[in-house]
Amino acid sequence: RFIVLSAGYLGSLLWGGLLLTLAARTYCHRYISMALGSIIIVIGLVFVRPLISFGLIFALATGVALFVIGYFVHEAVNDFILR
């Protein structure tokens, strides 16, 4: 029952820990930023309704920003953003 009640907190903890571990122990920060941006865009398009809303605009802007940062900006900046 405890795990079910705190599932949102545990999921956030696991995803945050995974991102921090990937950022700290790998050297592919640009790919992680681009993948995270792509995931945010897809999740925004699939789950956010209505289609013209602040939530969708925010998800798309955040996803595009992460993808563009991952594609164009230096590796050190991507490392800083992920950490």
Coordinates of N, CA and C in Angstrom, one line a residue:
R1 N 0.8 -1.2 0.0 CA 0.0 0.0 0.0 C 0.9 1.3 0.0
F2 N 2.0 1.2 0.7 CA 2.9 2.4 0.8 C 3.4 2.7 -0.6
I3 N 3.8 1.7 -1.4 CA 4.4 1.9 -2.7 C 3.3 2.5 -3.6
V4 N 2.1 2.1 -3.5 CA 1.0 2.6 -4.4 C 0.7 4.0 -4.0
L5 N 0.7 4.3 -2.8 CA 0.4 5.7 -2.3 C 1.5 6.7 -2.7
S6 N 2.7 6.3 -2.7 CA 3.8 7.2 -3.0 C 4.4 7.0 -4.4
A7 N 3.6 6.4 -5.3 CA 4.1 6.1 -6.7 C 4.6 7.3 -7.4
G8 N 3.9 8.4 -7.3 CA 4.4 9.6 -8.1 C 5.7 10.1 -7.6
Y9 N 5.9 10.1 -6.2 CA 7.2 10.5 -5.7 C 8.3 9.5 -6.1
L10 N 8.0 8.3 -6.0 CA 9.0 7.3 -6.4 C 9.4 7.3 -7.8
G11 N 8.4 7.5 -8.7 CA 8.7 7.7 -10.1 C 9.5 8.9 -10.4
S12 N 9.2 10.0 -9.8 CA 10.0 11.2 -10.0 C 11.4 11.0 -9.5
L13 N 11.5 10.3 -8.3 CA 12.9 10.0 -7.8 C 13.7 9.2 -8.7
L14 N 13.1 8.1 -9.3 CA 13.8 7.2 -10.1 C 14.2 7.9 -11.4
W15 N 13.3 8.7 -12.1 CA 13.7 9.4 -13.3 C 14.7 10.4 -13.1
G16 N 14.6 11.2 -12.0 CA 15.6 12.2 -11.6 C 17.0 11.5 -11.4
G17 N 17.0 10.4 -10.6 CA 18.2 9.7 -10.4 C 18.8 9.2 -11.6
L18 N 18.0 8.6 -12.5 CA 18.5 8.1 -13.8 C 19.1 9.2 -14.6
L19 N 18.5 10.4 -14.7 CA 19.0 11.5 -15.5 C 20.4 12.0 -14.9
L20 N 20.4 12.1 -13.5 CA 21.6 12.5 -12.9 C 22.7 11.6 -13.1
T21 N 22.4 10.3 -13.0 CA 23.5 9.2 -13.2 C 24.0 9.3 -14.6
L22 N 23.1 9.4 -15.6 CA 23.5 9.4 -17.0 C 24.4 10.7 -17.2
A23 N 24.0 11.8 -16.6 CA 24.7 13.0 -16.8 C 26.1 13.0 -16.2
A24 N 26.2 12.3 -15.1 CA 27.5 12.3 -14.3 C 28.4 11.2 -14.8
R25 N 27.9 10.1 -15.3 CA 28.8 9.0 -15.7 C 29.0 8.7 -17.1
T26 N 28.3 9.4 -18.0 CA 28.5 9.2 -19.4 C 29.0 10.5 -20.1
Y27 N 29.4 10.4 -21.3 CA 29.9 11.5 -22.1 C 29.1 11.9 -23.3
C28 N 27.8 11.4 -23.3 CA 26.9 11.7 -24.4 C 25.8 12.6 -23.9
H29 N 26.2 13.7 -23.4 CA 25.2 14.7 -22.8 C 24.3 15.3 -23.9
R30 N 24.9 15.5 -25.1 CA 24.1 16.1 -26.2 C 23.0 15.1 -26.6
Y31 N 23.3 13.8 -26.7 CA 22.3 12.9 -27.1 C 21.2 12.7 -26.0
I32 N 21.6 12.8 -24.7 CA 20.6 12.7 -23.6 C 19.7 13.9 -23.7
S33 N 20.2 15.1 -23.9 CA 19.4 16.3 -24.0 C 18.4 16.2 -25.2
M34 N 18.9 15.8 -26.3 CA 18.0 15.6 -27.5 C 17.0 14.6 -27.3
A35 N 17.3 13.5 -26.6 CA 16.3 12.4 -26.4 C 15.3 12.9 -25.4
L36 N 15.7 13.6 -24.3 CA 14.8 14.1 -23.3 C 13.9 15.1 -24.0
G37 N 14.4 16.0 -24.8 CA 13.5 16.9 -25.6 C 12.5 16.2 -26.4
S38 N 12.9 15.2 -27.1 CA 12.0 14.4 -28.0 C 10.9 13.8 -27.2
I39 N 11.3 13.2 -26.0 CA 10.3 12.5 -25.2 C 9.3 13.5 -24.6
I40 N 9.8 14.7 -24.3 CA 8.8 15.7 -23.8 C 7.9 16.2 -24.9
I41 N 8.4 16.3 -26.1 CA 7.5 16.7 -27.2 C 6.4 15.6 -27.4
V42 N 6.8 14.4 -27.5 CA 5.9 13.3 -27.7 C 4.9 13.2 -26.6
I43 N 5.3 13.2 -25.4 CA 4.4 13.1 -24.2 C 3.4 14.3 -24.3
G44 N 3.9 15.5 -24.6 CA 3.0 16.7 -24.7 C 2.0 16.5 -25.8
L45 N 2.4 16.0 -26.9 CA 1.4 15.8 -28.0 C 0.4 14.7 -27.7
V46 N 0.8 13.6 -27.0 CA -0.1 12.5 -26.8 C -1.0 12.8 -25.6
F47 N -0.5 13.4 -24.5 CA -1.3 13.4 -23.3 C -2.0 14.8 -23.0
V48 N -1.5 15.9 -23.5 CA -2.0 17.2 -23.1 C -3.2 17.5 -24.0
R49 N -4.3 17.8 -23.4 CA -5.5 18.2 -24.0 C -6.1 19.4 -23.3
P50 N -6.7 20.4 -23.9 CA -7.0 20.5 -25.3 C -5.7 20.9 -26.1
L51 N -5.8 20.8 -27.4 CA -4.6 20.9 -28.2 C -4.1 22.4 -28.2
I52 N -4.9 23.3 -28.1 CA -4.4 24.7 -27.9 C -4.6 25.1 -26.5
S53 N -3.5 24.9 -25.7 CA -3.5 25.2 -24.3 C -2.1 25.6 -23.8
F54 N -2.1 26.2 -22.7 CA -0.8 26.5 -22.1 C 0.1 25.3 -21.9
G55 N -0.5 24.2 -21.4 CA 0.3 23.0 -21.2 C 1.0 22.5 -22.4
L56 N 0.3 22.4 -23.5 CA 0.9 21.9 -24.8 C 2.0 22.9 -25.3
I57 N 1.7 24.2 -25.2 CA 2.7 25.2 -25.7 C 3.9 25.1 -24.8
F58 N 3.7 24.9 -23.5 CA 4.9 24.8 -22.6 C 5.7 23.5 -22.9
A59 N 5.0 22.4 -23.1 CA 5.7 21.1 -23.3 C 6.4 21.2 -24.6
L60 N 5.8 21.8 -25.7 CA 6.5 21.9 -27.0 C 7.7 22.8 -26.9
A61 N 7.5 24.0 -26.2 CA 8.6 24.9 -26.1 C 9.8 24.3 -25.3
T62 N 9.5 23.6 -24.2 CA 10.5 23.0 -23.4 C 11.2 21.9 -24.2
G63 N 10.5 21.0 -24.9 CA 11.1 20.0 -25.7 C 11.9 20.5 -26.8
V64 N 11.4 21.5 -27.5 CA 12.2 22.1 -28.6 C 13.5 22.7 -28.1
A65 N 13.4 23.4 -27.0 CA 14.5 24.1 -26.4 C 15.6 23.0 -26.0
L66 N 15.2 22.0 -25.3 CA 16.2 20.9 -25.0 C 16.8 20.3 -26.2
F67 N 16.0 20.0 -27.2 CA 16.5 19.4 -28.4 C 17.5 20.3 -29.1
V68 N 17.1 21.6 -29.2 CA 18.0 22.6 -29.9 C 19.3 22.8 -29.1
I69 N 19.2 22.8 -27.8 CA 20.4 23.0 -26.9 C 21.3 21.7 -27.1
G70 N 20.7 20.6 -27.2 CA 21.5 19.4 -27.4 C 22.1 19.3 -28.7
Y71 N 21.5 19.9 -29.7 CA 22.0 19.8 -31.1 C 23.1 20.8 -31.4
F72 N 22.9 22.1 -30.9 CA 23.7 23.2 -31.3 C 24.8 23.6 -30.2
V73 N 24.5 23.4 -29.0 CA 25.3 24.0 -27.9 C 26.4 23.0 -27.5
H74 N 27.5 23.5 -27.0 CA 28.6 22.8 -26.6 C 28.3 21.7 -25.5
E75 N 29.1 20.7 -25.5 CA 28.9 19.5 -24.6 C 28.9 20.0 -23.1
A76 N 29.7 20.9 -22.7 CA 29.8 21.4 -21.3 C 28.5 22.0 -20.9
V77 N 27.9 22.8 -21.8 CA 26.6 23.4 -21.4 C 25.5 22.4 -21.2
N78 N 25.5 21.4 -22.1 CA 24.6 20.3 -21.9 C 24.8 19.5 -20.6
D79 N 26.0 19.3 -20.3 CA 26.3 18.7 -19.0 C 25.8 19.5 -17.8
F80 N 26.0 20.8 -17.9 CA 25.5 21.7 -16.8 C 24.0 21.7 -16.7
I81 N 23.3 21.7 -17.9 CA 21.8 21.7 -17.9 C 21.3 20.4 -17.3
L82 N 21.9 19.3 -17.7 CA 21.4 18.0 -17.2 C 21.6 17.8 -15.7
R83 N 22.7 18.4 -15.2 CA 23.0 18.2 -13.8 C 22.2 19.2 -13.0

